[in-house]
Coordinates of C-alpha atoms in Angstrom, one line a residue:
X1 CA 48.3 -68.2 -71.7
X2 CA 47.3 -67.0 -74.8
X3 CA 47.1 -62.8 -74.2
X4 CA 43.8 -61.0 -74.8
X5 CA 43.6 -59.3 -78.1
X6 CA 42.3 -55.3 -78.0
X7 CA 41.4 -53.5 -80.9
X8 CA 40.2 -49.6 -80.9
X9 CA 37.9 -47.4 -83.0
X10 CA 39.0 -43.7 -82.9
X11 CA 36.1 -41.2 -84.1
X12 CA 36.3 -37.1 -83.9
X13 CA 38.7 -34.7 -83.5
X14 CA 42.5 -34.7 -83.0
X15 CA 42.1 -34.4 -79.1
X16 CA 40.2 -37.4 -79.2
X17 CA 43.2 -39.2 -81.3
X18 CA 45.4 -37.9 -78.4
X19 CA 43.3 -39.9 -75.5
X20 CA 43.4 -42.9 -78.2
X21 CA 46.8 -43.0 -78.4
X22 CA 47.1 -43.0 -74.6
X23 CA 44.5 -45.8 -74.3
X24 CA 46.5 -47.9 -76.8
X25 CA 49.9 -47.6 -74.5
X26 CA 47.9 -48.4 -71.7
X27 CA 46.5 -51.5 -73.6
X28 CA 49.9 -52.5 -74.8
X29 CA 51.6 -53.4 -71.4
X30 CA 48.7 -56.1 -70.7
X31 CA 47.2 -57.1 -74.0
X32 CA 47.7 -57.7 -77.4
X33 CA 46.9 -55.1 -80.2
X34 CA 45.0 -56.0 -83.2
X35 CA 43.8 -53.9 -85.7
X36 CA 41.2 -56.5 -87.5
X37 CA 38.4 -56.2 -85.2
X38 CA 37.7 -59.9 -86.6
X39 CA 40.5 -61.2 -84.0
X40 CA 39.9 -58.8 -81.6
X41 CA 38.4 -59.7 -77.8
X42 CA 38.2 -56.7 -77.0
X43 CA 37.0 -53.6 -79.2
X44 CA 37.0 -49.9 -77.9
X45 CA 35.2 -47.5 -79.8
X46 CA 35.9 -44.0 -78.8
X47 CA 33.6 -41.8 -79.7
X48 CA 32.8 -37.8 -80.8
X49 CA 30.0 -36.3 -79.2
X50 CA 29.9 -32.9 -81.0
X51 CA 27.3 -32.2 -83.2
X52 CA 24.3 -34.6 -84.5
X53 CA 26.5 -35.9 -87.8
X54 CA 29.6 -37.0 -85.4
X55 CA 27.1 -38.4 -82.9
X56 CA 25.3 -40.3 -85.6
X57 CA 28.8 -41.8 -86.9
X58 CA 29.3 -42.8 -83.0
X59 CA 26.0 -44.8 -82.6
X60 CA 26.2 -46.5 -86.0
X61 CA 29.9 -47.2 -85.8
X62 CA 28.7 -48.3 -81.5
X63 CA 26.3 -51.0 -83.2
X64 CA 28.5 -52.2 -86.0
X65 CA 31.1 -53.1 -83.4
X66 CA 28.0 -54.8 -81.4
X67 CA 27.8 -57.0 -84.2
X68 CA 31.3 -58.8 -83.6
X69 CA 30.7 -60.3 -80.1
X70 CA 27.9 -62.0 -82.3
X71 CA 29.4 -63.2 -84.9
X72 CA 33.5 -63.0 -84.0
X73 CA 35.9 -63.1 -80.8
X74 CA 34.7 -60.2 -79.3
X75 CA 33.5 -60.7 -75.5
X76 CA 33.5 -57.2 -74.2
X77 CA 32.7 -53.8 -76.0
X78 CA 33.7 -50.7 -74.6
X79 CA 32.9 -47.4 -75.2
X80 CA 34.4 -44.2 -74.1
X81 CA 35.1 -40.2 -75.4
X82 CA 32.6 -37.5 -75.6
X83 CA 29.3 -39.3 -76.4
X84 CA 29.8 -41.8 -73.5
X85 CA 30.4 -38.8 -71.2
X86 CA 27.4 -36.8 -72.7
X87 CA 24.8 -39.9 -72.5
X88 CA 26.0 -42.6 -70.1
X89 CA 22.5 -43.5 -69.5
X90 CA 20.4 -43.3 -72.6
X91 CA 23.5 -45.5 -74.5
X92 CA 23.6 -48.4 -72.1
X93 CA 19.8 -48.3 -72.3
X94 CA 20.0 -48.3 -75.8
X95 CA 22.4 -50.7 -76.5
X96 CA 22.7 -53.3 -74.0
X97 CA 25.8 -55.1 -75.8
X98 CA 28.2 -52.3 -74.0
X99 CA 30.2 -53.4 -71.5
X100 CA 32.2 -50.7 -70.3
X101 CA 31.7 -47.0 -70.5
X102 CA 34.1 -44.4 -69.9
X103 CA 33.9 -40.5 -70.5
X104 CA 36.9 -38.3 -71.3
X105 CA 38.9 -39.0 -68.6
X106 CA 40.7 -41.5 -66.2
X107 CA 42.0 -43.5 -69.3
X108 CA 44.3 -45.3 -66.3
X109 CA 41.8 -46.9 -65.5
X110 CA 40.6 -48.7 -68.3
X111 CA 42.5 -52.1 -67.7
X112 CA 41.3 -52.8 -64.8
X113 CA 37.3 -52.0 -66.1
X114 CA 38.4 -55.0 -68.5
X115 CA 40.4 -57.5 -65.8
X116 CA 37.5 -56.7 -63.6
X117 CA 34.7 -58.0 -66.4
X118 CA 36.9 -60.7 -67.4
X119 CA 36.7 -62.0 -63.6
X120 CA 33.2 -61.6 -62.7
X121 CA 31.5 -60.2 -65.9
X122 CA 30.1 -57.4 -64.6
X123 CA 29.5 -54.1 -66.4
X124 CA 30.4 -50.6 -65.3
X125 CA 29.8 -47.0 -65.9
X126 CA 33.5 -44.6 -65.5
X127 CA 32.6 -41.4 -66.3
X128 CA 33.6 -39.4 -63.5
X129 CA 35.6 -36.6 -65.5
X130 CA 37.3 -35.5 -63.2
X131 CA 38.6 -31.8 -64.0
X132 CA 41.7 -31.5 -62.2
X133 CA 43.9 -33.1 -64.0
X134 CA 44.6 -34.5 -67.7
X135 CA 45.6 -37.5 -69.1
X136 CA 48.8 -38.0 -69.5
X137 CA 51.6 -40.1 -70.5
X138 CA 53.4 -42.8 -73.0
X139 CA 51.2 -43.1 -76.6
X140 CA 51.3 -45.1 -79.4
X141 CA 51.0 -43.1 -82.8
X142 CA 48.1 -43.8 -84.8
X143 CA 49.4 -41.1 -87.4
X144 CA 52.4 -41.8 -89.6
X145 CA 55.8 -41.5 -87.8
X146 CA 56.5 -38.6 -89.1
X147 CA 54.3 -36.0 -87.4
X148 CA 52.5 -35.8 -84.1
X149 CA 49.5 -34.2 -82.2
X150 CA 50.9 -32.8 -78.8
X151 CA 47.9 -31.8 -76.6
X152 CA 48.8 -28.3 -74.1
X153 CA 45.5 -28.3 -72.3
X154 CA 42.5 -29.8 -72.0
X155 CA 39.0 -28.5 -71.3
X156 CA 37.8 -24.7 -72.3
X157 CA 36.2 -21.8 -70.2
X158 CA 34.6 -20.2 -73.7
X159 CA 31.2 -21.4 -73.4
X160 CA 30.0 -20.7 -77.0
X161 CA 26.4 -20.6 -76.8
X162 CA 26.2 -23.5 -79.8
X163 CA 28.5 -25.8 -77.9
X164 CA 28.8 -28.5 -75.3
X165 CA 32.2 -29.3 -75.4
X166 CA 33.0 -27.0 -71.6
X167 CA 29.9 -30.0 -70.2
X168 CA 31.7 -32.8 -71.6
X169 CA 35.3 -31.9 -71.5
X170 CA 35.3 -29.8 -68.6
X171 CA 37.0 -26.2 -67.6
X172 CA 40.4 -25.2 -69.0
X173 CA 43.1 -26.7 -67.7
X174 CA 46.9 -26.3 -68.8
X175 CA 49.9 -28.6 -68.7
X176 CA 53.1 -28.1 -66.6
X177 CA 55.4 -26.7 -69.4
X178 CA 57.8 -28.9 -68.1
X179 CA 56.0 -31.9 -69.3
X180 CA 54.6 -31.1 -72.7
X181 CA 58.4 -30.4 -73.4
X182 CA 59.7 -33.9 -72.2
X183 CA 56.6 -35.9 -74.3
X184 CA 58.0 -33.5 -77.2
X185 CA 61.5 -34.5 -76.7
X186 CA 60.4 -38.3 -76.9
X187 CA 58.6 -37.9 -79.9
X188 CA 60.8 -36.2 -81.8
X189 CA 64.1 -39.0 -80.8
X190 CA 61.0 -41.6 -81.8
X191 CA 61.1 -39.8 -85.4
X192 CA 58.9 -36.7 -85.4
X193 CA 59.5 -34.2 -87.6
X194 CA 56.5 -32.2 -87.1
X195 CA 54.6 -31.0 -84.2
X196 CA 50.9 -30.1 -83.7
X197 CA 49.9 -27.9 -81.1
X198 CA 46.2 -28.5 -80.4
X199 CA 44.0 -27.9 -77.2
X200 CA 40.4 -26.1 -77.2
X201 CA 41.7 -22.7 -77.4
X202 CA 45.6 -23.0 -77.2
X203 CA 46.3 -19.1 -77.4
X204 CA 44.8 -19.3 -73.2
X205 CA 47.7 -22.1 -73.0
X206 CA 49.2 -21.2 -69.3
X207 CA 46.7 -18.7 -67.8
X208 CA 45.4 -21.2 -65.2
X209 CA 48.6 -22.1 -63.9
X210 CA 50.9 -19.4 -64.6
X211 CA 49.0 -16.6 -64.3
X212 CA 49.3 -15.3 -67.7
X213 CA 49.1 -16.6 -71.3
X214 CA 52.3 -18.5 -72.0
X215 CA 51.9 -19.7 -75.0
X216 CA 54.5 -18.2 -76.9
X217 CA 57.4 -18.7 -74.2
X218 CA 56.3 -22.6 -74.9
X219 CA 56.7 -22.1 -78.6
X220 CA 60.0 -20.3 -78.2
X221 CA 61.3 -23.2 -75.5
X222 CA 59.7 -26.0 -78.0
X223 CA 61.6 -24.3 -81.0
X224 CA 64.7 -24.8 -79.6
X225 CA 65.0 -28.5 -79.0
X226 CA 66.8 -30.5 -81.4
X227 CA 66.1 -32.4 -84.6
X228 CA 62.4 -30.8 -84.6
X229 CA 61.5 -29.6 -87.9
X230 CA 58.2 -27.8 -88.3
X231 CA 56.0 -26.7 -84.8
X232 CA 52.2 -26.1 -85.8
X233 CA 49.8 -23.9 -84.1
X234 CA 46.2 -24.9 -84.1
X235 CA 42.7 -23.5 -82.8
X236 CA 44.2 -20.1 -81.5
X237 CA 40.8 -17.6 -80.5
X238 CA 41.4 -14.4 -82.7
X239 CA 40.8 -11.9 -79.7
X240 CA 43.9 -13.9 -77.6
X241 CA 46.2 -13.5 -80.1
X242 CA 48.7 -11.2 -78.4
X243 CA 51.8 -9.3 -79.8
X244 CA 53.8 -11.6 -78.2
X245 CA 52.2 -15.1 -79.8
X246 CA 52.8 -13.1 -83.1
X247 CA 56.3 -12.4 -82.9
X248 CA 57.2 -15.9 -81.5
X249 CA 55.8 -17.5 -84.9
X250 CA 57.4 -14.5 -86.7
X251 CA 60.9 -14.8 -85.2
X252 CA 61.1 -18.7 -84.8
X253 CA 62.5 -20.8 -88.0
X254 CA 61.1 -24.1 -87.0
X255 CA 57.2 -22.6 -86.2
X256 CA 55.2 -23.3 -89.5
X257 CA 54.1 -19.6 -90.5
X258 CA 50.3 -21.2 -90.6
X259 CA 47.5 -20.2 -87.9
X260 CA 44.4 -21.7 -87.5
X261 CA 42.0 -18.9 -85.9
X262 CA 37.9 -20.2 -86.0
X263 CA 36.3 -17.1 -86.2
X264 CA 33.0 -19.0 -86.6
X265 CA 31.4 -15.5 -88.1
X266 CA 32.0 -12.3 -88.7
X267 CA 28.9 -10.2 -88.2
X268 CA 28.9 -8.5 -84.8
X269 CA 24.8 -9.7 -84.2
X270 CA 25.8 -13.3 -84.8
X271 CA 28.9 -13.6 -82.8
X272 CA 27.5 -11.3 -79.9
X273 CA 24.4 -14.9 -80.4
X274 CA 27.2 -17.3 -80.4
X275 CA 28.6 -16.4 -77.1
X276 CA 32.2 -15.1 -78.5
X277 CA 34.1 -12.5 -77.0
X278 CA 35.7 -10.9 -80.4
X279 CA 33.8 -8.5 -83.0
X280 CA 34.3 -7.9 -86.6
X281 CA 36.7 -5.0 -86.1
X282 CA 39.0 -7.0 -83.8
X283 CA 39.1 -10.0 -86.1
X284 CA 40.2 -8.1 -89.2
X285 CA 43.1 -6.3 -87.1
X286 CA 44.5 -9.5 -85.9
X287 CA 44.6 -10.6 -89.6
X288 CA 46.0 -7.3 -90.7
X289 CA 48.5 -7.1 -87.3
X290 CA 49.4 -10.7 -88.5
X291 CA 49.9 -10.3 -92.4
X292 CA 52.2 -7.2 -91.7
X293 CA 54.0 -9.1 -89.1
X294 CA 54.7 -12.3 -90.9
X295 CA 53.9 -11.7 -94.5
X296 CA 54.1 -15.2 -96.1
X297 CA 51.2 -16.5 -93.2
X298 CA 49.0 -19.0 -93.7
X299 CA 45.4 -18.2 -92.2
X300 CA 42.8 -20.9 -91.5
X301 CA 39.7 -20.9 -90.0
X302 CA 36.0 -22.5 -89.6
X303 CA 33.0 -21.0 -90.1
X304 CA 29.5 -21.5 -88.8
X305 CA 26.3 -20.9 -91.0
X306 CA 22.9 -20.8 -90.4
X307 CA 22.9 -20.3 -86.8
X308 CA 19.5 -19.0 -85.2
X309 CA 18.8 -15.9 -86.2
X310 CA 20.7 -15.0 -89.0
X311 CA 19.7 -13.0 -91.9
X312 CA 20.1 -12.4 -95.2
X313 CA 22.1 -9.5 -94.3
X314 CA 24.5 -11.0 -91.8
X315 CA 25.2 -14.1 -94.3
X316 CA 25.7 -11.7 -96.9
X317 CA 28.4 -10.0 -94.7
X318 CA 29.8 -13.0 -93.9
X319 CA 30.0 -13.7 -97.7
X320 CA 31.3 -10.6 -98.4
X321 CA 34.5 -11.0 -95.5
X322 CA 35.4 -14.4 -97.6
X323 CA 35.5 -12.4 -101.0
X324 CA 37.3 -9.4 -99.9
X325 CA 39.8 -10.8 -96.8
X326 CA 40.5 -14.1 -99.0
X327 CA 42.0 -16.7 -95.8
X328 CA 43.8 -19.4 -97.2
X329 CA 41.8 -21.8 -96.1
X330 CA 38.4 -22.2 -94.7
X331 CA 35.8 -24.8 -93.1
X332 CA 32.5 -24.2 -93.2
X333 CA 29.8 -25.6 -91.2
X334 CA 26.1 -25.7 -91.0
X335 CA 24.8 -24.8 -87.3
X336 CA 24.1 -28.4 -85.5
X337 CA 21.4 -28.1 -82.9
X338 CA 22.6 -29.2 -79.8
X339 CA 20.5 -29.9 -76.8
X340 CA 21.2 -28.5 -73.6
X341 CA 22.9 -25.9 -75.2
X342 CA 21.7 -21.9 -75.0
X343 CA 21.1 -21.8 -78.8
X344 CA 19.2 -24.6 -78.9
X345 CA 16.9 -22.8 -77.3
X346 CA 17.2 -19.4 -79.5
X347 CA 14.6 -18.4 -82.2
X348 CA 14.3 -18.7 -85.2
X349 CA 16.2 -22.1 -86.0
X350 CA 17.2 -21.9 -89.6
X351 CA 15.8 -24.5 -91.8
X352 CA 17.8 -27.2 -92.8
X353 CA 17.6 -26.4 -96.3
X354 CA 18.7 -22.8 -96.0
X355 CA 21.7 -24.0 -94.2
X356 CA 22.5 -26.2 -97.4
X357 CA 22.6 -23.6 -99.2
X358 CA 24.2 -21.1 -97.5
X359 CA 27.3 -23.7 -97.1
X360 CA 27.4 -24.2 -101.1
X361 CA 27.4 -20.6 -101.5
X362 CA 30.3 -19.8 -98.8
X363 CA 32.2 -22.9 -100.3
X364 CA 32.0 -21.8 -103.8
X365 CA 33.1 -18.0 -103.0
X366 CA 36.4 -19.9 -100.6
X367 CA 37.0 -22.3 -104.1
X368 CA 37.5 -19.4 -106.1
X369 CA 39.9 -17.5 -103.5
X370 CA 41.3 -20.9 -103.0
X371 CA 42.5 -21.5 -106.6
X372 CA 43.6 -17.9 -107.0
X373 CA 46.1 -18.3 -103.8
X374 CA 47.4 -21.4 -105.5
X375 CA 48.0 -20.0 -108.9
X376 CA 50.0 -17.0 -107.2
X377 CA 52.3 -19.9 -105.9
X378 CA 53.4 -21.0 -109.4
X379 CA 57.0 -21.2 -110.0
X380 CA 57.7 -20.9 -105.8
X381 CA 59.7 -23.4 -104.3
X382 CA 58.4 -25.3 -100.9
X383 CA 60.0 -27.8 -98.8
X384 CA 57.8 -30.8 -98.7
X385 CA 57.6 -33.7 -96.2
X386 CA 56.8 -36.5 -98.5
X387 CA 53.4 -39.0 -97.8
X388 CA 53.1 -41.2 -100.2
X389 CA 52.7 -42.3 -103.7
X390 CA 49.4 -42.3 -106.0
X391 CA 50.6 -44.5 -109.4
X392 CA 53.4 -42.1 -110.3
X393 CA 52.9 -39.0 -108.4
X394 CA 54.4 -38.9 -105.3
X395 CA 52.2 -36.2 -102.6
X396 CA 53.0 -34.4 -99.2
X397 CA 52.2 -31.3 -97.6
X398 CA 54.0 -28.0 -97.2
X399 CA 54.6 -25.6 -93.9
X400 CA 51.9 -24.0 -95.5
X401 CA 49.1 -27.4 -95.0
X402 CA 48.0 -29.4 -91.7
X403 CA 47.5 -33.2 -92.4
X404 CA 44.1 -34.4 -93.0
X405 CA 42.3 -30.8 -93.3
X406 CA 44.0 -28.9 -96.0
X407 CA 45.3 -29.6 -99.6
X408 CA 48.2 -31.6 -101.0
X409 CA 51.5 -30.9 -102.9
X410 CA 51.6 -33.6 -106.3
X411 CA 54.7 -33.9 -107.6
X412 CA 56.7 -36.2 -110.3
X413 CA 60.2 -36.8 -109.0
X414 CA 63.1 -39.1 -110.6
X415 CA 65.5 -39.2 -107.6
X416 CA 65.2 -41.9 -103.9
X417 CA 62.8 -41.0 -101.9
X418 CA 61.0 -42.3 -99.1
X419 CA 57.9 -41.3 -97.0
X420 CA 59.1 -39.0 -94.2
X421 CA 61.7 -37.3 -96.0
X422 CA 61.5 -33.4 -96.4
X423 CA 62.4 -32.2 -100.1
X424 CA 62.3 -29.2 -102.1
X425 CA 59.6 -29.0 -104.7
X426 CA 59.0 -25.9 -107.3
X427 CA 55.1 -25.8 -108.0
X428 CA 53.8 -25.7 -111.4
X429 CA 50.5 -25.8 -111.0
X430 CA 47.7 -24.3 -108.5
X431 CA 44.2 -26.1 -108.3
X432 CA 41.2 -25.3 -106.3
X433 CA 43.0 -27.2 -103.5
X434 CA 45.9 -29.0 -104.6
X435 CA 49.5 -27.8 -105.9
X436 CA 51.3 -29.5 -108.7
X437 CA 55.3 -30.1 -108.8
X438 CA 58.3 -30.6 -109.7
X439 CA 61.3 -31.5 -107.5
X440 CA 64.2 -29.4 -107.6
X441 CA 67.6 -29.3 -105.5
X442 CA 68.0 -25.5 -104.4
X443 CA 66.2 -24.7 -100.8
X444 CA 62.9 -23.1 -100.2
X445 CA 62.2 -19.5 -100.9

């Protein structure tokens, strides 16, 4: 018998990658994997929830999928992740092709949702989200070989007034150290050279279970195994950031000296709105405490504008922090309004137009401090993994850039090399974003 092809859709963030990848291992002992959703029989679209552009990309890319059981193989459509979680109801109202729906959680069940439609054809709503536990378990990469997401914990206990991620995802719950460190030794004998750190808010990593924040005992004990080459640290909340995280990326070769700390804003009024625990003073000593403690680090973070309420003045501090504290790399977006959440509800919204605005003048100010970073880099030498070829420039990233959100190294090279491999390249060039090279044999400065 001829086995049932599955194909997936993965929308949103990294941790919604993560649940993907577990879904597709799942899949793989029972079904066939297909990545042309033309031969697929089943497709799974797994969805973002977040703000209204992600949940917009959900719906449209819900109904395009919809399309295939009409005109292709497709018999059964499934949907899961954060918008299935957040509107179980209104989505199997609305579109009455789904099949299956699952929330965040309880990915082990998902074969059986499709044997049990296969046998009887009847539909069914999983979206129990259940928060003591986290998925876990054998994935398949969907990112090149070479690097890998590894999730610490799932859920958050933050409750940012602008977000719905604690009603969707749950309340913060750590993994055993013990097991993040075994799925890290498999994917690095699978090929991993790099390592991604992600949760809600890992600086928190551990407080649940062990009583106090462990996350830099993890990054020592993850440091140490074998064969790994860089460890990244994302989404770490300024005002957790202890002495001890610090000196664990400081003092550990293999841990990228690259943070990613969303700060959202930095005018006391706005983040006192939003729900966060940190002030302006407390934000600029953890980049000061940091940038003294590991002098060559890499700070990103995301910011938030136009949320309710905010003036002139407080943009124009915000504007002024980019200009004067110049972080490597920064995100900016405009405030989504998102029902059931406490700034929905806060006066005065900003108008859409205003937001616009204030995102072209933040980005401008960040391209500016962007390009002046770069140029400072000329004539320093980086080791690069390697990611591909555009006609004949070969590109990859540095210690110093996380796939997918941050810039690219472009260099000309006349030895072998392949994707995957980690060279040494001397830059030449700094743009806005991007850094222009030149391999060269001696190590990395």
């Amino acid at each position: 018998m001829e086995k049932i092809k599955v194909g997936i859709v993965s929308l949103g963030c990294d941790k919604n990658r993560l649940d993907s990848e577990q879904m597709l291992s799942n899949i793989n002992a029972e079904y066939l994997i297909v990545n042309n959703p033309e031969e697929a029989n089943v497709i799974i679209v797994n969805t973002c929830g977040f703000i209204e552009a992600a949940k917009e990309e959900s719906i449209n890319t819900i109904l395009e999928m919809a399309d295939y059981k009409k005109n292709f193989q497709c018999s059964i459509l499934v949907v899961t992740g954060c918008l299935g979680q957040r509107y179980k109801k209104e989505l199997m109202e609305l579109i009455p092709e789904i099949d299956i729906l699952m929330g965040v959680n309880d990915y082990k069940q998902l074969n059986n949702l499709i044997n049990k439609f296969l046998e009887n054809g009847q539909k069914s709503i999983n979206c129990n989200n259940s928060t003591n536990d986290i998925d876990e378990g054998d994935r398949i990469l969907t990112t090149a070989s070479y690097y890998a997401y590894l999730r610490i914990a799932e859920g958050c206990d933050n409750y940012c007034t602008y977000c719905i991620i604690p009603k969707i995802r749950g309340s913060y719950r750590s993994r055993k150290m013990e097991s993040i460190i075994l799925e890290a030794e498999k994917l690095i004998k699978s090929g991993v050279k790099e390592l991604l750190l992600v949760a809600q808010d890992t600086t928190l990593y551990g407080i649940d279970i062990y009583g106090q924040k462990s996350l830099s005992l993890l990054i020592n004990k993850l440091s140490a195994l074998k064969d790994l080459k860089w460890l990244r640290i994302l989404y770490c909340y300024p005002e957790e950031i202890t002495d001890e995280l610090i000196d664990a990326i400081a003092n550990n070769k293999v841990v990228c000296k690259y943070l990613d700390i969303p700060i959202q804003h930095i005018n006391d009024e706005v983040l006192k709105r939003m729900g966060r625990r940190g002030r302006k003073k407390d934000i600029v000593s953890t980049i000061e405490k940091l940038r003294a403690k590991v002098p060559e680090i890499v700070l990103r973070t995301s910011l938030i504008v136009g949320f309710p309420g905010e003036t002139d003045e407080e943009f124009n501090e915000l504007k002024d922090f980019v200009n004067t504290i110049k972080l490597d790399k920064v995100g900016v977006f405009k405030y989504s309004e998102e029902e059931d959440t406490p700034a929905a509800l806060m006066a005065p919204q900003i108008t859409e137009e205003i937001k616009v605005l204030r995102e072209k003048e933040i980005m401008l100010i960040q391209m500016k401090v962007s390009k002046e970073i770069n140029k400072n880099k000329i004539g320093k030498v980086y080791d690069v993994l390697v990611e591909g070829k555009k006609e004949d420039m070969w590109f990859g990233r540095s210690r110093e850039m996380s796939p997918q959100i941050d810039g690219l190294i472009y260099f000309s090279c006349n030895k072998l090399i392949t994707i995957g491999d980690i060279i040494y390249v001397k830059i030449t060039d700094g743009l806005e974003y991007d850094l222009k090279g030149v391999v060269v044999d001696e190590p990395c400065q």
